[in-house]
Tab-separated table of C-alpha atoms in Angstrom:
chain	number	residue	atom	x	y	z
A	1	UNK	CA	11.569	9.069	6.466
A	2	UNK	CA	8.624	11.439	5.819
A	3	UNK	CA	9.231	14.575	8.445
A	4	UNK	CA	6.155	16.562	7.107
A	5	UNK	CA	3.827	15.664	9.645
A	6	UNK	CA	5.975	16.137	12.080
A	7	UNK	CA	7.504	18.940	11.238
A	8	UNK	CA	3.930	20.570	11.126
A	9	UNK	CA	3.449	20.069	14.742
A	10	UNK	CA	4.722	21.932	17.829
A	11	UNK	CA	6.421	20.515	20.740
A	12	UNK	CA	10.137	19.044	21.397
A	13	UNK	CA	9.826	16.616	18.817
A	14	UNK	CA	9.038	18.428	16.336
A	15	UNK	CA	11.483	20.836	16.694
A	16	UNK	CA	14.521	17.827	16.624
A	17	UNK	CA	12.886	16.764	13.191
A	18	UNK	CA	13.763	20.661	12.214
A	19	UNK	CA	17.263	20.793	13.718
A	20	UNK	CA	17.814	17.301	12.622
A	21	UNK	CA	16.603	18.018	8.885
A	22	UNK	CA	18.809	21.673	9.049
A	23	UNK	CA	22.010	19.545	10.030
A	24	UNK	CA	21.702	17.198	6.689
A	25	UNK	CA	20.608	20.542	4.693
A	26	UNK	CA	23.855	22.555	5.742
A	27	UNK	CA	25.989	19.283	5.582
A	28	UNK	CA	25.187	18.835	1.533
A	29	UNK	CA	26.292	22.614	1.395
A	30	UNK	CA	29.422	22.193	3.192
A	31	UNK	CA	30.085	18.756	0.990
A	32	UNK	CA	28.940	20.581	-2.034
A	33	UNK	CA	30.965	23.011	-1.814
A	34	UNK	CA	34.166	21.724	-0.136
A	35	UNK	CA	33.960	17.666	-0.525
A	36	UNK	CA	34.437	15.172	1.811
A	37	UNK	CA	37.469	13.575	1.518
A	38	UNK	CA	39.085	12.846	4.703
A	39	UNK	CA	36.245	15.180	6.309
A	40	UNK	CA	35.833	13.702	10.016
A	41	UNK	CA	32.481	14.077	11.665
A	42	UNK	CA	34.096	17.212	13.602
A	43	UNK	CA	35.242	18.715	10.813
A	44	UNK	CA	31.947	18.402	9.320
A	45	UNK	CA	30.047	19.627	12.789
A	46	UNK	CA	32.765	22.593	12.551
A	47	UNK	CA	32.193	23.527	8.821
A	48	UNK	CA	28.161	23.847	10.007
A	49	UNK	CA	28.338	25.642	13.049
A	50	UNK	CA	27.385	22.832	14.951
A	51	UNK	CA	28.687	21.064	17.966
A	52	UNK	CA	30.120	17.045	17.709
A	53	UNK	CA	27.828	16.501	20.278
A	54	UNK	CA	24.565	17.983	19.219
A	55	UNK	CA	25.691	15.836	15.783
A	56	UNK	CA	26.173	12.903	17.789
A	57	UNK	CA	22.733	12.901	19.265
A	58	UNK	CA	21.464	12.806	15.636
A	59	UNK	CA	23.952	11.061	13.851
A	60	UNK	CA	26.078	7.505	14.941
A	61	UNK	CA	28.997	8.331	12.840
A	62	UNK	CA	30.180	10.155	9.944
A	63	UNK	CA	28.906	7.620	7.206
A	64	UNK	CA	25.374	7.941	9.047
A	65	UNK	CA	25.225	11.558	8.180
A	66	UNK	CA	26.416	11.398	5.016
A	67	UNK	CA	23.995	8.389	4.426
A	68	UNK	CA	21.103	10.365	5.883
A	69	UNK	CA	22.055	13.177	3.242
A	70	UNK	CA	21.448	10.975	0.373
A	71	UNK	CA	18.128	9.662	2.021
A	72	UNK	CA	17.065	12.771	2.470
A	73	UNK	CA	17.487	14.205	-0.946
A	74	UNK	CA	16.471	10.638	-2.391
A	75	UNK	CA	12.667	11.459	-0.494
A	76	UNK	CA	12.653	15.490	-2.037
A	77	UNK	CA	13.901	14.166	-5.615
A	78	UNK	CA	10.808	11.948	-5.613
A	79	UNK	CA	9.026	14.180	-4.466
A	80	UNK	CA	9.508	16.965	-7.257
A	81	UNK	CA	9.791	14.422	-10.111
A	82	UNK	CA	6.692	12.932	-9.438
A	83	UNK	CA	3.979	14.570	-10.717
A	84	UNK	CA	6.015	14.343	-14.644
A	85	UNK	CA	4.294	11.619	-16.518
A	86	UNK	CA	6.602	8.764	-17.895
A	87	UNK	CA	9.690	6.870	-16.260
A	88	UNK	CA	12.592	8.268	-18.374
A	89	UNK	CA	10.466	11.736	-18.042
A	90	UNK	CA	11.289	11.589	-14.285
A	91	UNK	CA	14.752	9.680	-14.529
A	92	UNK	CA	15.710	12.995	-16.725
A	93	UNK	CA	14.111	15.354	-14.550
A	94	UNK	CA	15.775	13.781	-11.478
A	95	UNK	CA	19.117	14.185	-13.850
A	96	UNK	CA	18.274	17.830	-14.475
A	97	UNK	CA	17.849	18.579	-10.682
A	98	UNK	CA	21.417	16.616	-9.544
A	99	UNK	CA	23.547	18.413	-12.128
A	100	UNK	CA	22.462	21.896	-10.129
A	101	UNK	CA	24.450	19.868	-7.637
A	102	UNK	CA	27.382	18.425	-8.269
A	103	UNK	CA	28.478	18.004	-5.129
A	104	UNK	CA	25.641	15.879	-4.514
A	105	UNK	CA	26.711	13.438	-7.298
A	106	UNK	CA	30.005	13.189	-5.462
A	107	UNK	CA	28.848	12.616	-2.511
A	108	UNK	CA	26.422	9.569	-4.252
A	109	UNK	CA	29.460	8.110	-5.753
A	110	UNK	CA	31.738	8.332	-2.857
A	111	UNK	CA	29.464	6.814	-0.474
A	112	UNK	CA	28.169	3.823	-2.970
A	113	UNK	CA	32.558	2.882	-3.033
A	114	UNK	CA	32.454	3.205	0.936
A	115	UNK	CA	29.257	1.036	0.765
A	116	UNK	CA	31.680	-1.653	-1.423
A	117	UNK	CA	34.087	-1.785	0.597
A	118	UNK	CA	33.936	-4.266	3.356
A	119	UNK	CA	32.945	-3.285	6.682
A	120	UNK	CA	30.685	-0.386	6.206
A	121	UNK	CA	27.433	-1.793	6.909
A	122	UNK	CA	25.500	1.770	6.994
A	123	UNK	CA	26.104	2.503	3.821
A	124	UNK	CA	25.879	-0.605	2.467
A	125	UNK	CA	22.473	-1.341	3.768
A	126	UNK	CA	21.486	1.725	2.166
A	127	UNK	CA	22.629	1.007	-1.027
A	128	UNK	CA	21.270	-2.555	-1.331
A	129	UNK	CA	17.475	-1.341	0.016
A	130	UNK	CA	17.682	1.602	-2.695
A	131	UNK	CA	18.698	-0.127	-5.728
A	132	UNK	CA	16.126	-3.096	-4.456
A	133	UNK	CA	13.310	-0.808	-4.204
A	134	UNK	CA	14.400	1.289	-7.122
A	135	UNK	CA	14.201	-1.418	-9.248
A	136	UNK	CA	10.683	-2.634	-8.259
A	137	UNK	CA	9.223	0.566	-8.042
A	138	UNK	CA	10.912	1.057	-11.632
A	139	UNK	CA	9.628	-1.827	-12.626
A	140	UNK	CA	6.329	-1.764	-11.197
A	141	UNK	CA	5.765	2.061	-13.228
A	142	UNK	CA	7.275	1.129	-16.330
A	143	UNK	CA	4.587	-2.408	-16.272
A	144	UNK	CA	1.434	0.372	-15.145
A	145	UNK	CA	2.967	2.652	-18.099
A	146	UNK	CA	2.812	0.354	-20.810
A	147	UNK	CA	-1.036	-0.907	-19.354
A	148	UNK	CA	-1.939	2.479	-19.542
A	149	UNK	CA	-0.550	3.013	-23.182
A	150	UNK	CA	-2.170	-0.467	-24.219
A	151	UNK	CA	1.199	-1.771	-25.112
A	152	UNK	CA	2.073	-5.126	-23.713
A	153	UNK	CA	6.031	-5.929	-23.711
A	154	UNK	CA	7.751	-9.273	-23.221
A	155	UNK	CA	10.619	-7.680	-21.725
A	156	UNK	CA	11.876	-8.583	-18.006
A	157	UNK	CA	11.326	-5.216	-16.381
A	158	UNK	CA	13.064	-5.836	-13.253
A	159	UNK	CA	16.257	-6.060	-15.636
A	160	UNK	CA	14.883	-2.492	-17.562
A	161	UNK	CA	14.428	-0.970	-13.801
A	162	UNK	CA	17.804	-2.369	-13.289
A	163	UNK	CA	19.442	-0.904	-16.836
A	164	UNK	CA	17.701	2.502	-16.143
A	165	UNK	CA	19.278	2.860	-12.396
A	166	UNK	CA	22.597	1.751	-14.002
A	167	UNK	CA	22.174	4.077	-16.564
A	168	UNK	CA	21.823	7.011	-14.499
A	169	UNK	CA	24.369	6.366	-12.108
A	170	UNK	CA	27.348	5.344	-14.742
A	171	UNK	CA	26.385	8.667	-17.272
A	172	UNK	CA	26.086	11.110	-13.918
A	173	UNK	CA	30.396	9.598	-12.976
A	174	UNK	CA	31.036	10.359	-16.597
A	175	UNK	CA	29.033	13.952	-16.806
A	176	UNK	CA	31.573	14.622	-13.471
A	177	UNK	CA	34.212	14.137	-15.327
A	178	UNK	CA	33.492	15.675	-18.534
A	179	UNK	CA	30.577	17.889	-18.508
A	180	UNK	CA	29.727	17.587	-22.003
A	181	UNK	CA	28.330	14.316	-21.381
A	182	UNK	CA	24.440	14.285	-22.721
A	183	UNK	CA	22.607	12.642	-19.429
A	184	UNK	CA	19.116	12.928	-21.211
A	185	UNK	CA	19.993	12.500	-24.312
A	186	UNK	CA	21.381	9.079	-23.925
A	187	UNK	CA	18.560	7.848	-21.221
A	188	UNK	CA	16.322	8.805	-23.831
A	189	UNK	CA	17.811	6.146	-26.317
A	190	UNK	CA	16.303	3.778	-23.091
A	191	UNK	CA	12.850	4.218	-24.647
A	192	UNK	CA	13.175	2.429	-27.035
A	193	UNK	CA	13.555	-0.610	-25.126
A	194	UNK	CA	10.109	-0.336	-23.475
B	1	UNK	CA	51.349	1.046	-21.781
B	2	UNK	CA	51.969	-1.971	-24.089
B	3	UNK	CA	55.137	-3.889	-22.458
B	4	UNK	CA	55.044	-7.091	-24.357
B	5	UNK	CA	58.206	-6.270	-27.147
B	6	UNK	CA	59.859	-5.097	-23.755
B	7	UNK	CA	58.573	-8.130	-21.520
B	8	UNK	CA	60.433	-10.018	-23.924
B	9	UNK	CA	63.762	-8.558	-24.616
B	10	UNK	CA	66.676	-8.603	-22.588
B	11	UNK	CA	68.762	-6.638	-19.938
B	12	UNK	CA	67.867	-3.745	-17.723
B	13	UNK	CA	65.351	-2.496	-18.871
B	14	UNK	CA	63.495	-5.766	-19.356
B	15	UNK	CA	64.232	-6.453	-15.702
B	16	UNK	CA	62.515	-2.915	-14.653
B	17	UNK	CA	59.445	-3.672	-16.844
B	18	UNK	CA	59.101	-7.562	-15.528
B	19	UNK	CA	59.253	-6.168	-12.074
B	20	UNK	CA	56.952	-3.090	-12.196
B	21	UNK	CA	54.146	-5.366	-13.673
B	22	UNK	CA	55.458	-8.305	-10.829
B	23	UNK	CA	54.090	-5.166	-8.297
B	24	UNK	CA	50.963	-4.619	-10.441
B	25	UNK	CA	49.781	-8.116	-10.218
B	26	UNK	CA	50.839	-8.702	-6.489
B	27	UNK	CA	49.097	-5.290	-5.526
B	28	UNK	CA	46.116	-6.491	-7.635
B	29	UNK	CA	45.813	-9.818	-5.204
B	30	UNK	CA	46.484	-7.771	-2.119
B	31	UNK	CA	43.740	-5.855	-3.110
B	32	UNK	CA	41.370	-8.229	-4.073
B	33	UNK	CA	41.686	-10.141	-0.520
B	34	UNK	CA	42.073	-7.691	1.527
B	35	UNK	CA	40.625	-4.250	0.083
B	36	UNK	CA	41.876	-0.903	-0.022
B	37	UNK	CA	40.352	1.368	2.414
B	38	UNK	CA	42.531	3.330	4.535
B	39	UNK	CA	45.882	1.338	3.240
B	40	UNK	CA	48.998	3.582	2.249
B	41	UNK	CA	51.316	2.940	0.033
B	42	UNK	CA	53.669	1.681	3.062
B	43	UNK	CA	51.190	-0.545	3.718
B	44	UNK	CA	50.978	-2.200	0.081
B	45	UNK	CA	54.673	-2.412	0.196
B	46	UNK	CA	54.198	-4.358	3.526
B	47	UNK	CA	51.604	-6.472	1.970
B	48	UNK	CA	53.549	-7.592	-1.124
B	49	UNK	CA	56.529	-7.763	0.221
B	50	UNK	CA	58.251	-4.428	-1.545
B	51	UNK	CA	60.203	-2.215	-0.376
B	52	UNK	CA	59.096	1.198	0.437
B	53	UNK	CA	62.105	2.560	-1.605
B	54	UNK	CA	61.380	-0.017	-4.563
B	55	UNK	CA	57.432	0.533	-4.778
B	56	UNK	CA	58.122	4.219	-4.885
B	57	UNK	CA	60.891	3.742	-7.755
B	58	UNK	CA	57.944	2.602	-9.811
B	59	UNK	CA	55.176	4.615	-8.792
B	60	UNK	CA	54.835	8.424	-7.390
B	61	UNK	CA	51.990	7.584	-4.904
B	62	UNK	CA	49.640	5.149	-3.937
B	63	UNK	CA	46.978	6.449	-6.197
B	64	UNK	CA	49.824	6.155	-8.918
B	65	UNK	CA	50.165	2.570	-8.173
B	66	UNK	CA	45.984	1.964	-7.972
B	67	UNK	CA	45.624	3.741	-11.282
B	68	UNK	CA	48.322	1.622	-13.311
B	69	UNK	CA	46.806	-1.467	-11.731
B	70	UNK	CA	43.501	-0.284	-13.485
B	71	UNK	CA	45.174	0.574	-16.500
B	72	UNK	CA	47.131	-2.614	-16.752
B	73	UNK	CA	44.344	-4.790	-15.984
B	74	UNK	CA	42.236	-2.502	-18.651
B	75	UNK	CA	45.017	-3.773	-21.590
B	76	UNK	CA	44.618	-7.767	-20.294
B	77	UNK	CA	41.376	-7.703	-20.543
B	78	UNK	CA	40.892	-6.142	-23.746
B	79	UNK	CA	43.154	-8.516	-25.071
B	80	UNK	CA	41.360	-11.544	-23.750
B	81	UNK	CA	38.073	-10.658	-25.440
B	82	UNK	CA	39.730	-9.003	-28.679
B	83	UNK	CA	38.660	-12.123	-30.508
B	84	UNK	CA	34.966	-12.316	-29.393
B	85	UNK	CA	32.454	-11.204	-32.468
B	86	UNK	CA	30.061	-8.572	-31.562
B	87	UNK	CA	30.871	-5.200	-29.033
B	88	UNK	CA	28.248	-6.765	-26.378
B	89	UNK	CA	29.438	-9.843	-26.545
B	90	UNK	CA	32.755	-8.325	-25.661
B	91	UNK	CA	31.688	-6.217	-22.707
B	92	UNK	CA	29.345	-9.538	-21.060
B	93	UNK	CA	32.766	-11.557	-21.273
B	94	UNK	CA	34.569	-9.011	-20.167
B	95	UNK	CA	32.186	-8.498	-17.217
B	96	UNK	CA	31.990	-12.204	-16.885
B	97	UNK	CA	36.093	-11.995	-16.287
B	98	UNK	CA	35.557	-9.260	-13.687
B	99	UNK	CA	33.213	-11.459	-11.340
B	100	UNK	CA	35.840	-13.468	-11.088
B	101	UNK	CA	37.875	-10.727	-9.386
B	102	UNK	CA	35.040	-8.953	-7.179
B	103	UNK	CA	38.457	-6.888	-5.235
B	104	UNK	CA	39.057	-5.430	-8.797
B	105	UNK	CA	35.659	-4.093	-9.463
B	106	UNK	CA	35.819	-3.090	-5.830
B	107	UNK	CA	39.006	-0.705	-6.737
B	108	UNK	CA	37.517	0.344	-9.814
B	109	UNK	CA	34.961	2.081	-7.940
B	110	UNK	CA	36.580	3.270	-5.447
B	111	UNK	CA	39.277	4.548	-7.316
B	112	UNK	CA	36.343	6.241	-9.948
B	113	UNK	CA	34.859	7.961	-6.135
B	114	UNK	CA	38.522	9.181	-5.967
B	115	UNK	CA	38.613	10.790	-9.230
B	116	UNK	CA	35.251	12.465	-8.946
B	117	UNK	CA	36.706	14.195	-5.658
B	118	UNK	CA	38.951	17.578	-6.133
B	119	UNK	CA	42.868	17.588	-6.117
B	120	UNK	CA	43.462	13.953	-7.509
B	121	UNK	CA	44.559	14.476	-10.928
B	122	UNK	CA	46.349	10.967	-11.284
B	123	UNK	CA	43.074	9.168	-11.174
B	124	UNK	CA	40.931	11.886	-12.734
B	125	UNK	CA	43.350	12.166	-15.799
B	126	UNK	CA	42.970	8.200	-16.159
B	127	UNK	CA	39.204	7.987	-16.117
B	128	UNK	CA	38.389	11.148	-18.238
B	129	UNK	CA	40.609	9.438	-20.878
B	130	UNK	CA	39.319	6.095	-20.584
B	131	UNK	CA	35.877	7.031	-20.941
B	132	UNK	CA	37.073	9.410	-23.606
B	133	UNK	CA	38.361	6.327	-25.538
B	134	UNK	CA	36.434	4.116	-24.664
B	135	UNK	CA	33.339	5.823	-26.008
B	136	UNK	CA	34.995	6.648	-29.217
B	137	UNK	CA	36.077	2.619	-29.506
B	138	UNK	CA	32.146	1.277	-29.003
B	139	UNK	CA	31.406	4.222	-30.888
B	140	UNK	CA	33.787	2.760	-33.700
B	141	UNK	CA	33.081	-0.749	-33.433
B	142	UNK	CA	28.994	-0.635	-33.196
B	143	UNK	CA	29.608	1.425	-36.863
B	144	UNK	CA	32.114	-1.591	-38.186
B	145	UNK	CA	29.294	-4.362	-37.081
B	146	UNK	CA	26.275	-2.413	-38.484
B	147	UNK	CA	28.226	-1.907	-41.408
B	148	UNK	CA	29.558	-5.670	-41.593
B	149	UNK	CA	25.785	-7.055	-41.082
B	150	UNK	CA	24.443	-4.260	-44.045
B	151	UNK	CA	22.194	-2.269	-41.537
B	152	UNK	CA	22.056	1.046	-41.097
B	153	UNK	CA	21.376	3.615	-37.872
B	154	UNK	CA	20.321	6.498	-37.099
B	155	UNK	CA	21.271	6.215	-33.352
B	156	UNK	CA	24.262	8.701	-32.341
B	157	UNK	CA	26.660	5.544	-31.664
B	158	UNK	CA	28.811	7.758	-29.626
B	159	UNK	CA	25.482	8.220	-26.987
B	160	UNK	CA	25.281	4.586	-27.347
B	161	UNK	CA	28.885	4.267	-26.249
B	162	UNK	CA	28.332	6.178	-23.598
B	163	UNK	CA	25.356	4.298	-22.178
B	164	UNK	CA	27.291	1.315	-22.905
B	165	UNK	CA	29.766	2.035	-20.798
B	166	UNK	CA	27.613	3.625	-17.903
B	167	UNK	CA	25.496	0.357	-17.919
B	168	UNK	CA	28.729	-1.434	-17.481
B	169	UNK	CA	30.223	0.326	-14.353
B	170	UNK	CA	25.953	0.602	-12.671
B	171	UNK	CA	25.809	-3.181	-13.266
B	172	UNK	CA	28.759	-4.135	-11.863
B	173	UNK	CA	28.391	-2.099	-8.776
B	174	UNK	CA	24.587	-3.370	-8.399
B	175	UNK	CA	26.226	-7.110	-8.328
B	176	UNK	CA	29.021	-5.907	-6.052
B	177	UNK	CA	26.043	-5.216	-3.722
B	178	UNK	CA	23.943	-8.155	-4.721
B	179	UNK	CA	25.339	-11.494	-6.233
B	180	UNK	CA	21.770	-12.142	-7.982
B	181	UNK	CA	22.014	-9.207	-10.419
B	182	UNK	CA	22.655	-10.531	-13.939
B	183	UNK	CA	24.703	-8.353	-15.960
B	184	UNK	CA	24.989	-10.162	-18.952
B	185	UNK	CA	21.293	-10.490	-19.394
B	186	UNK	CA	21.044	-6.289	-18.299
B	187	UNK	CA	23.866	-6.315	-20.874
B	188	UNK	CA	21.805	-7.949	-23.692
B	189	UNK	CA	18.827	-5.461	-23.374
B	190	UNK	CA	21.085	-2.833	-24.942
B	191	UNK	CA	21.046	-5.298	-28.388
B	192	UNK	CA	18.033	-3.877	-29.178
B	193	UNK	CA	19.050	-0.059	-29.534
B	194	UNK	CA	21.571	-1.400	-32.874
């Protein structure tokens, strides 16, 4: 899912990886700032100023935009966090960014109960690939962070890159509901695990 | 919500509360089998085999009904585990209690996506206070058992409550997603931050 090449180049292609990439931008402002609950795909093309078929050539259905919204912000968060050294650094800093956007953390935690529910296979693909990969590439840093510090740890990191993702996602529900909620101050308690 | 001096009196009244928790548990098992997504509260009714008229004697809505199944099945299962020594210990068994009812943590997350979204104040209400609570309860109970064993922390318990419960809700929907995730052993990482 990395556009930048493309997007660099001229030519018909490159200019559906723009449109394309403008749709999910303006959709996460219209969900954002409205919701999606009981949003059809045409209400969503409508709320855009774009038509249900010029979504349609991008986008299957409804869940596939919506889907391609959280893929697509998944790809800039790791992009901005990733020059920050330390896991919980980045886990925080990706925190930091998604409370700018609530609507975004919404949208997360209404699509992972569509992906739950039985029968929504776009979604739920997308879920099981991200927490799989999220936990090994959680893992993976957290094993290259402690070689790095000369620590050595007996701990099962694929359960820590498990616990982290957990984390994150439970304390962003409960900052949605009661925005006094301390996101980084309780990941940081995580630390001391490692 | 605690029916039991009711459940076991006499008369009307007793009649009302046997039968309202009668449409609990048969909405729970509806649920479990069959999901929720897109059903109406005509459509329980149909399911159970309630009236229309009776269901909504009981229950204002259909994210009425959801809620109190939550909130009922919340009571049950704090009583199971009430006798269990230790707060983790608690949550793993009542996790372990959940997987047995994969449709429950199913509504539970769906119903938590429904209270993140604008306008549905039923739900909203019920998870702001039961995070509320339950925070202040681990918060509570972590103090007791320190204090019990004769140790002493500096940890803000109420953060630990928090991430507590968060780790709870990310677990559970990780294994709703993936039958290999082990919550209980997630669970037991968080030992280490008493």
């Amino acid at each position: 899912m990395t556009n930048d090449t493309a997007a660099g180049t001229r030519g018909p292609y490159a200019k559906g990886v723009r449109r394309r990439r403008e749709i999910l931008d303006k959709t996460l402002d219209v969900v954002a700032s409205r919701g999606i609950d009981g949003t059809s795909l045409r209400a969503i093309g409508e709320a855009i100023g774009v038509s249900h078929a010029a979504l349609t050539h991008y986008f299957d259905s409804r869940e596939a935009l919506l889907v391609e919204v959280l893929r697509e912000r998944d790809v800039e968060s790791t992009r901005r966090v990733q020059g920050i050294d330390g896991v919980l650094e980045r886990m925080t800093a990706a925190a930091d960014d998604n409370a700018k956007v609530p609507g975004l953390v919404t949208l997360y935690t209404n699509m992972l109960a569509t992906a739950v529910e039985p029968g929504n296979d776009v979604s739920r693909e997308f879920f099981v690939e991200r927490f799989e990969s999220g936990r090994a590439t959680l893992a993976r840093e957290l094993r290259e962070q402690l070689e790095a510090s000369g620590r050595h740890s007996d701990t099962d990191l694929e359960l820590v890159g498990s616990l982290i993702m957990a984390a994150f996602d439970g304390l962003q529900v409960q900052w949605l509901l009661d925005r006094r909620i301390d996101i980084a101050g309780t990941l940081a308690l995580l630390q001391r695990l490692l």
